[in-house]
Tab-separated table of C-alpha atoms in Angstrom:
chain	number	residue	atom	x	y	z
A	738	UNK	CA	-1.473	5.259	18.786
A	739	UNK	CA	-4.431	6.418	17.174
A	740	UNK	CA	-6.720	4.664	15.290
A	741	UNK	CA	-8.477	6.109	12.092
A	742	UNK	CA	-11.253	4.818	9.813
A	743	UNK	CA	-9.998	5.555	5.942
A	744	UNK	CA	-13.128	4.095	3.046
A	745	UNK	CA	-12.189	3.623	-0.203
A	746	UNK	CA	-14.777	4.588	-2.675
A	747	UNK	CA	-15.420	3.070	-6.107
A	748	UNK	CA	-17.849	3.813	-8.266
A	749	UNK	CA	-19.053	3.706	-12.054
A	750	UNK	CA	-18.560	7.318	-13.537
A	751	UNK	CA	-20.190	8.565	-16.758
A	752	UNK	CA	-19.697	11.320	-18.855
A	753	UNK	CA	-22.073	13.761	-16.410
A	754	UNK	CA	-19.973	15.966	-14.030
A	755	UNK	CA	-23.008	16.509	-11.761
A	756	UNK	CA	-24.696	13.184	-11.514
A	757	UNK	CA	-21.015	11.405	-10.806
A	758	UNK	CA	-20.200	14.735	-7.695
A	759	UNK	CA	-23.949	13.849	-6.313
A	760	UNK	CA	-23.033	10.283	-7.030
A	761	UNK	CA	-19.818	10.548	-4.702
A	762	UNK	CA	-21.398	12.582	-2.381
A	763	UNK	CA	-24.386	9.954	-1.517
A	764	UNK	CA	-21.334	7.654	-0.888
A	765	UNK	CA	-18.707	10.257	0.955
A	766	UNK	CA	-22.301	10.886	3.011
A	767	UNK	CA	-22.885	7.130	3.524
A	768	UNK	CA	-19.197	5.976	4.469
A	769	UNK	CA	-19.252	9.261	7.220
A	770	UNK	CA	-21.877	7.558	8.844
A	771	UNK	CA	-20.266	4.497	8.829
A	772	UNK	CA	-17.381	5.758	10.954
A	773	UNK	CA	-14.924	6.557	7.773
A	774	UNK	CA	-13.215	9.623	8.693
A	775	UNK	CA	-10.615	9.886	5.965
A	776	UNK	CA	-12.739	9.006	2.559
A	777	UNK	CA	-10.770	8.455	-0.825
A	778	UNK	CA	-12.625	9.120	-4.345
A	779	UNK	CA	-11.674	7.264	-6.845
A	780	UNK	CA	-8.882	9.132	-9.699
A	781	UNK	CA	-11.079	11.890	-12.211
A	782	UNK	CA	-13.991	10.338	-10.931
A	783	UNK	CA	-16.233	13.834	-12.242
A	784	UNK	CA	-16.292	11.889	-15.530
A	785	UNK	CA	-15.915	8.729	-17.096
A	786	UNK	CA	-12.156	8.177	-17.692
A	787	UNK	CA	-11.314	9.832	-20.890
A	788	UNK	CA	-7.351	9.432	-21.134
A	789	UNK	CA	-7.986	5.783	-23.258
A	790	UNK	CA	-8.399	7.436	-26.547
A	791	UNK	CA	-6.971	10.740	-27.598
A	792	UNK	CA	-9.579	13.638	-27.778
A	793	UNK	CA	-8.795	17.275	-28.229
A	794	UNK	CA	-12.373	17.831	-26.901
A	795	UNK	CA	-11.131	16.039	-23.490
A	796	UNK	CA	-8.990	19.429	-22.834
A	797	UNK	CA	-12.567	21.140	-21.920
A	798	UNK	CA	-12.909	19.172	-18.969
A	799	UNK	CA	-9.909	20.798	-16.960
A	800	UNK	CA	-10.475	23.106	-14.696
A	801	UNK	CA	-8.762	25.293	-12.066
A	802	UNK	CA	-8.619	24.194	-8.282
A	803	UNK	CA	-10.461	27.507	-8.184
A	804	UNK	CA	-13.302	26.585	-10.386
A	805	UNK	CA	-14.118	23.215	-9.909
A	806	UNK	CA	-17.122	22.209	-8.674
A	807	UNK	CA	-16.172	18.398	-7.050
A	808	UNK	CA	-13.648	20.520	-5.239
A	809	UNK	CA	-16.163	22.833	-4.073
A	810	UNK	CA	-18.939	20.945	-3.228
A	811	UNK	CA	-16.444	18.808	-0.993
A	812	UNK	CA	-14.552	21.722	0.555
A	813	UNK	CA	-18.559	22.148	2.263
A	814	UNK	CA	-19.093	18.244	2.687
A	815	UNK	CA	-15.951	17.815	4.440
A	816	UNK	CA	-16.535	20.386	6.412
A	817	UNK	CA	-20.517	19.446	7.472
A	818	UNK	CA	-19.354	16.089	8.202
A	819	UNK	CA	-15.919	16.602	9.830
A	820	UNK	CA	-14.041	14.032	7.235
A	821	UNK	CA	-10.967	14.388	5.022
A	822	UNK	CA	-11.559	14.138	1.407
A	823	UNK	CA	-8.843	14.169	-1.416
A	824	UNK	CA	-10.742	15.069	-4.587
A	825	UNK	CA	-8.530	14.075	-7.941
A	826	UNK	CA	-9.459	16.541	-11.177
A	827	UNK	CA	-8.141	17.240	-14.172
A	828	UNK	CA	-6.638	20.712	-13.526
A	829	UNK	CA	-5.994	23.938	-15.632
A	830	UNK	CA	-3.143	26.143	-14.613
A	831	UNK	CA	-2.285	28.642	-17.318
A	832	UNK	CA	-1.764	26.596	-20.457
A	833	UNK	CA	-0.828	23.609	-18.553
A	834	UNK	CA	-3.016	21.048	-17.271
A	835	UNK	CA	-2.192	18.306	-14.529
A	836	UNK	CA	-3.656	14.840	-12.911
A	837	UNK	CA	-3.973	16.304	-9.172
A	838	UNK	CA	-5.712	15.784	-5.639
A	839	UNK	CA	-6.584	18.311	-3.493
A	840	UNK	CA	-6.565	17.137	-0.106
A	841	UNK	CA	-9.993	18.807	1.805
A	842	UNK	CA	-9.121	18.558	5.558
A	843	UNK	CA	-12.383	18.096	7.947
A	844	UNK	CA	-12.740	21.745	8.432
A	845	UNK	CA	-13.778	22.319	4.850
A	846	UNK	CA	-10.114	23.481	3.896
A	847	UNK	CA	-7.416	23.215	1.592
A	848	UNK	CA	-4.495	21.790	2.729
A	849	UNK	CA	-2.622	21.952	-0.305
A	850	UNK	CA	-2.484	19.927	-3.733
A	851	UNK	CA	-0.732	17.107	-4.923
A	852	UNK	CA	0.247	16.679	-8.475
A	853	UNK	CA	0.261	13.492	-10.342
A	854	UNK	CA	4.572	12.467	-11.376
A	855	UNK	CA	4.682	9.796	-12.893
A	856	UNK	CA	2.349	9.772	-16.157
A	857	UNK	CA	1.326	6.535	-18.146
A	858	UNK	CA	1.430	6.043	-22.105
A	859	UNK	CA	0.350	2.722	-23.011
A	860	UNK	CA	-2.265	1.592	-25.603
A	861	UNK	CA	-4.607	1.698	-22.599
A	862	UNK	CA	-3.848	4.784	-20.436
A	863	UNK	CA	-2.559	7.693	-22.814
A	864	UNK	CA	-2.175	10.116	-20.045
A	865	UNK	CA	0.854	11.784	-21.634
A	866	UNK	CA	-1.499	13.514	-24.245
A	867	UNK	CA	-3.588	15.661	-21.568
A	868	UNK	CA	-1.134	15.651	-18.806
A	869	UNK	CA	1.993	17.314	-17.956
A	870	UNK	CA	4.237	15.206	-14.994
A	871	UNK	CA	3.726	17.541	-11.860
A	872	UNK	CA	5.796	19.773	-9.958
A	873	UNK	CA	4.800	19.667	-6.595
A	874	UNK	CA	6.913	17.027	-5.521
A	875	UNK	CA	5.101	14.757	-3.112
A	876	UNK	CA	3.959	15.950	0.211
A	877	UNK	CA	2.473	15.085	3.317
A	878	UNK	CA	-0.337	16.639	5.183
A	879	UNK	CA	-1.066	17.283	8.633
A	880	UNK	CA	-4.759	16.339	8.764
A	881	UNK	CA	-7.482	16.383	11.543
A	882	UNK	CA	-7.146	12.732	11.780
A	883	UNK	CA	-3.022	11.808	10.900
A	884	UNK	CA	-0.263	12.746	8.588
A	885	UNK	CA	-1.755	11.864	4.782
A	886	UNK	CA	0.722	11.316	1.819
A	887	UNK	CA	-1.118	10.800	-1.312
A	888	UNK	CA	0.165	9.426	-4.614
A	889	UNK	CA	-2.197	8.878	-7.953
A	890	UNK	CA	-2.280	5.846	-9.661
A	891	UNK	CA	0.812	5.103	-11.105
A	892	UNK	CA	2.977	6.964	-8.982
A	893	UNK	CA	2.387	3.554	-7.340
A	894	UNK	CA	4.835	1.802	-8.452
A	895	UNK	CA	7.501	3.823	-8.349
A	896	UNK	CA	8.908	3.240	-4.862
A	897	UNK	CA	10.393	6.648	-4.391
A	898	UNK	CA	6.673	8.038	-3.958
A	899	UNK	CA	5.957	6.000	-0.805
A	900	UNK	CA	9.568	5.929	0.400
A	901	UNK	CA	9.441	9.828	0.584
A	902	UNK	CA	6.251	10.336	1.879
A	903	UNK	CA	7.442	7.623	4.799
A	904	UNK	CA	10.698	10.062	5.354
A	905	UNK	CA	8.299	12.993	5.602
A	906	UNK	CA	6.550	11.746	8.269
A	907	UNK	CA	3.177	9.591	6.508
A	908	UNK	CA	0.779	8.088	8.702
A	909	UNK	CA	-1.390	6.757	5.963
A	910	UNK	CA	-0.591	6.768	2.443
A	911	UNK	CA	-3.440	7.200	-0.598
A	912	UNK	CA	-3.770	7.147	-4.318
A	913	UNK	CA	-6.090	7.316	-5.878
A	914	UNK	CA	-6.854	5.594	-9.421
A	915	UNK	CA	-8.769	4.798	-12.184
A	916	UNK	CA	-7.519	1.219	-13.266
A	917	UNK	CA	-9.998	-1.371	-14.471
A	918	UNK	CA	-10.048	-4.030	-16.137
A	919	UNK	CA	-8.635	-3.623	-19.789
């Protein structure tokens, strides 16, 4: 058996894109050096979380896996430091948009993308308004450092998520979320 050093990162996101991607890098950068090989962002962590009030102006932020810049930038980080990074955005594909993680293995590559099933509506997380429930299915990846099955945020409690993710072989299971304190 191997043994693997996952960090958890939280951190307080505003509404800049750039300062909260250098903001996660300084701590992706500082958790490498502590040993962390597998490092897990926080969910939509480029911006403050936005899905608490409904805002037609929110759409903007969505992005392609193509296009966005967290996914990027980390795609190079992972990659200089030898560490596996699932980065959660707010993705564009055609005219739908989705809650997803791309998982960055340590060579700086895509392994594939995960997209958020299960989507809240509540007075405090109103997901259903910018997000469509994913069709991916959920997966596990074959990463430098073990088999990685990632969830997002509420997929948690929905036991199906982890149970299928064991069945497919999971070493180490991750998701990723934004919940605070309401």
């Amino acid at each position: 058996m191997r043994n693997v050093t996952v960090a958890a990162i939280q951190m307080y996101c505003n509404r800049s894109r750039e300062e909260n991607i250098a903001a996660a890098e300084g701590f992706i950068r500082d958790a490498a050096g502590k040993g962390a090989q597998i490092i897990l962002l926080p969910e939509l962590f480029e911006t403050r979380y936005f899905c608490q009030e409904k805002n037609y102006d929110s759409y903007k932020l969505a992005q392609s896996l193509e296009e966005n810049g967290a996914v990027r930038r980390f795609k190079q980080l992972a990659a200089e430091l030898s560490v596996v990074i699932p980065v959660s955005f707010y993705e564009r594909a055609g005219t739908t948009a989705y809650n997803t993680v791309a998982v960055i293995d340590a060579d700086g590559s895509i392994s594939g993308i995960y997209r958020k099933t299960h989507i809240p509506d509540d007075h405090f997380y109103q997901e259903k308004f910018y997000f469509t429930p994913g069709d991916t299915g959920f997966k596990v990846w074959n990463t430098r450092y073990g088999k990685i099955g990632v969830g997002i945020c509420w997929d948690q409690w929905f036991p199906e998520a982890a149970r299928s993710m064991a069945i497919m072989g999971a070493e180490i299971l991750l998701y990723p979320t934004a919940i605070g304190s309401e």
